[in-house]
mmCIF file of C-alpha atoms in Angstrom:
data_model
loop_
_atom_site.group_PDB
_atom_site.id
_atom_site.type_symbol
_atom_site.label_atom_id
_atom_site.label_comp_id
_atom_site.label_asym_id
_atom_site.label_seq_id
_atom_site.Cartn_x
_atom_site.Cartn_y
_atom_site.Cartn_z
ATOM 1 C CA MET A 68 22.121 -67.466 114.233
ATOM 2 C CA PRO A 69 19.766 -66.403 112.006
ATOM 3 C CA LYS A 70 16.037 -65.864 112.913
ATOM 4 C CA LEU A 71 13.318 -68.581 112.103
ATOM 5 C CA ASN A 72 10.322 -66.999 109.494
ATOM 6 C CA PRO A 73 7.026 -68.246 111.038
ATOM 7 C CA TYR A 74 4.986 -68.090 108.786
ATOM 8 C CA PRO A 75 4.289 -70.008 106.225
ATOM 9 C CA LYS A 76 4.945 -70.563 102.256
ATOM 10 C CA VAL A 77 3.356 -71.145 100.229
ATOM 11 C CA ARG A 78 2.408 -71.538 96.185
ATOM 12 C CA PRO A 79 -0.065 -68.934 94.417
ATOM 13 C CA ALA A 80 -3.428 -70.498 93.355
ATOM 14 C CA THR A 81 -1.691 -69.119 89.817
ATOM 15 C CA ASP A 82 -2.993 -68.859 85.590
ATOM 16 C CA ILE A 83 -1.294 -68.349 83.087
ATOM 17 C CA VAL A 84 -2.791 -68.276 79.930
ATOM 18 C CA ASP A 85 -0.918 -67.568 76.041
ATOM 19 C CA THR A 86 -2.413 -64.769 74.628
ATOM 20 C CA GLU A 87 -1.517 -63.186 71.327
ATOM 21 C CA ASN A 88 0.878 -60.217 72.298
ATOM 22 C CA GLY A 89 2.160 -63.212 75.147
ATOM 23 C CA VAL A 90 1.914 -65.237 78.347
ATOM 24 C CA GLN A 91 -0.110 -63.390 80.868
ATOM 25 C CA ILE A 92 0.492 -64.931 84.066
ATOM 26 C CA ARG A 93 -2.447 -64.482 87.564
ATOM 27 C CA ALA A 94 -0.783 -65.225 90.926
ATOM 28 C CA ASN A 95 -3.748 -65.270 93.318
ATOM 29 C CA MET A 96 -2.018 -63.435 96.352
ATOM 30 C CA PRO A 97 -4.211 -62.403 99.159
ATOM 31 C CA GLY A 98 -3.156 -59.260 101.626
ATOM 32 C CA VAL A 99 0.550 -58.222 99.876
ATOM 33 C CA MET A 100 0.964 -54.927 99.254
ATOM 34 C CA GLU A 101 2.513 -53.606 95.605
ATOM 35 C CA LYS A 102 6.531 -52.688 98.571
ATOM 36 C CA ASP A 103 5.819 -56.595 100.460
ATOM 37 C CA LEU A 104 6.343 -57.499 96.753
ATOM 38 C CA CYS A 105 9.881 -58.860 94.730
ATOM 39 C CA PHE A 106 9.704 -59.128 91.467
ATOM 40 C CA CYS A 107 13.205 -60.415 89.632
ATOM 41 C CA MET A 108 15.517 -61.942 86.698
ATOM 42 C CA GLN A 109 17.664 -64.881 86.991
ATOM 43 C CA GLY A 110 18.358 -66.341 83.703
ATOM 44 C CA ASN A 111 15.333 -67.806 82.246
ATOM 45 C CA THR A 112 13.607 -68.257 85.675
ATOM 46 C CA LEU A 113 11.465 -65.364 86.908
ATOM 47 C CA HIS A 114 11.119 -65.105 90.635
ATOM 48 C CA ILE A 115 8.469 -63.986 92.316
ATOM 49 C CA SER A 116 8.493 -63.654 95.944
ATOM 50 C CA ALA A 117 6.171 -61.540 98.734
ATOM 51 C CA SER A 118 4.648 -61.123 102.335
ATOM 52 C CA SER A 119 1.581 -60.392 103.677
ATOM 53 C CA ARG A 120 0.289 -59.513 107.177
ATOM 54 C CA CYS A 121 -2.470 -59.829 108.441
ATOM 55 C CA PRO A 122 -2.211 -58.717 112.027
ATOM 56 C CA VAL A 123 -5.093 -60.612 114.564
ATOM 57 C CA PRO A 124 -6.803 -58.443 116.875
ATOM 58 C CA GLU A 125 -5.536 -58.256 119.858
ATOM 59 C CA GLU A 126 -9.628 -59.013 121.303
ATOM 60 C CA SER A 127 -9.719 -62.535 119.110
ATOM 61 C CA LYS A 128 -7.397 -64.410 121.466
ATOM 62 C CA ASP A 129 -9.455 -67.513 121.141
ATOM 63 C CA VAL A 130 -8.216 -67.886 116.567
ATOM 64 C CA ARG A 131 -8.564 -71.866 115.811
ATOM 65 C CA THR A 132 -6.765 -70.936 112.735
ATOM 66 C CA LEU A 133 -5.658 -68.816 110.438
ATOM 67 C CA GLU A 134 -5.449 -69.057 106.291
ATOM 68 C CA PHE A 135 -4.883 -65.626 105.085
ATOM 69 C CA GLY A 136 -2.885 -63.361 106.077
ATOM 70 C CA ASN A 137 0.846 -63.279 107.409
ATOM 71 C CA VAL A 138 2.129 -65.301 104.477
ATOM 72 C CA GLU A 139 4.911 -65.927 102.795
ATOM 73 C CA PHE A 140 4.214 -66.636 99.161
ATOM 74 C CA PHE A 141 6.230 -67.633 96.475
ATOM 75 C CA LEU A 142 6.347 -68.561 92.546
ATOM 76 C CA ASP A 143 9.374 -69.692 90.202
ATOM 77 C CA ILE A 144 8.402 -69.050 86.168
ATOM 78 C CA SER A 145 11.047 -71.316 84.251
ATOM 79 C CA MET A 146 10.622 -69.355 80.311
ATOM 80 C CA GLU A 147 12.257 -71.142 77.535
ATOM 81 C CA GLY A 148 12.000 -68.671 74.740
ATOM 82 C CA ILE A 149 9.281 -66.735 75.605
ATOM 83 C CA LEU A 150 11.142 -63.313 75.843
ATOM 84 C CA SER A 151 11.384 -60.140 73.814
ATOM 85 C CA ALA A 152 10.599 -57.586 75.743
ATOM 86 C CA PRO A 153 10.613 -57.891 79.977
ATOM 87 C CA PRO A 154 7.927 -59.150 81.845
ATOM 88 C CA GLN A 155 5.432 -56.293 82.637
ATOM 89 C CA ALA A 156 3.803 -56.752 85.844
ATOM 90 C CA SER A 157 0.822 -54.960 88.594
ATOM 91 C CA LEU A 158 -0.743 -55.885 91.080
ATOM 92 C CA ASP A 159 -4.302 -55.043 92.066
ATOM 93 C CA ASN A 160 -5.603 -55.854 95.007
ATOM 94 C CA GLY A 161 -3.114 -58.825 95.539
ATOM 95 C CA VAL A 162 -4.317 -59.758 92.164
ATOM 96 C CA LEU A 163 -0.363 -60.155 90.280
ATOM 97 C CA SER A 164 -0.624 -60.113 87.174
ATOM 98 C CA VAL A 165 2.396 -60.512 84.370
ATOM 99 C CA LEU A 166 2.944 -60.336 80.947
ATOM 100 C CA LEU A 167 5.762 -62.201 79.591
ATOM 101 C CA PRO A 168 6.481 -61.129 75.894
ATOM 102 C CA HIS A 169 6.394 -63.563 72.510
ATOM 103 C CA ARG A 170 9.566 -63.791 70.595
ATOM 104 C CA THR A 171 8.189 -62.049 67.381
ATOM 105 C CA GLU A 172 9.572 -65.631 66.177
ATOM 106 C CA GLY A 173 6.583 -67.391 68.312
ATOM 107 C CA GLY A 174 7.318 -70.618 70.404
ATOM 108 C CA GLY A 175 9.001 -71.092 73.820
ATOM 109 C CA GLN A 176 7.606 -72.742 76.787
ATOM 110 C CA VAL A 177 6.302 -71.699 80.430
ATOM 111 C CA THR A 178 6.723 -74.487 83.399
ATOM 112 C CA LEU A 179 6.550 -73.332 87.548
ATOM 113 C CA LEU A 180 8.515 -74.802 89.443
#
């Protein structure tokens, strides 16, 4: 039997902004390091997932709630008629920035799934 993941799955707070260079996506994923980030395209959908791990210190046995770390982030973005080149991504202090370059003829739609 497969082991169940005990960590919550959440969609990160995300901004989508249309710029003259393309569509800029910024997703807030505190505690995520580049090695824990998965970024792939399947058809017109960009799949982003990441793991954040912040172990509770041994002396903190009476923790009532944890809102940072130990989270599985996921974000699926549908792109119709957007890409003219592969997405460009960078991760800086837990903020993922993705640029989806525009096609020269313009137009297109980006939707969070």
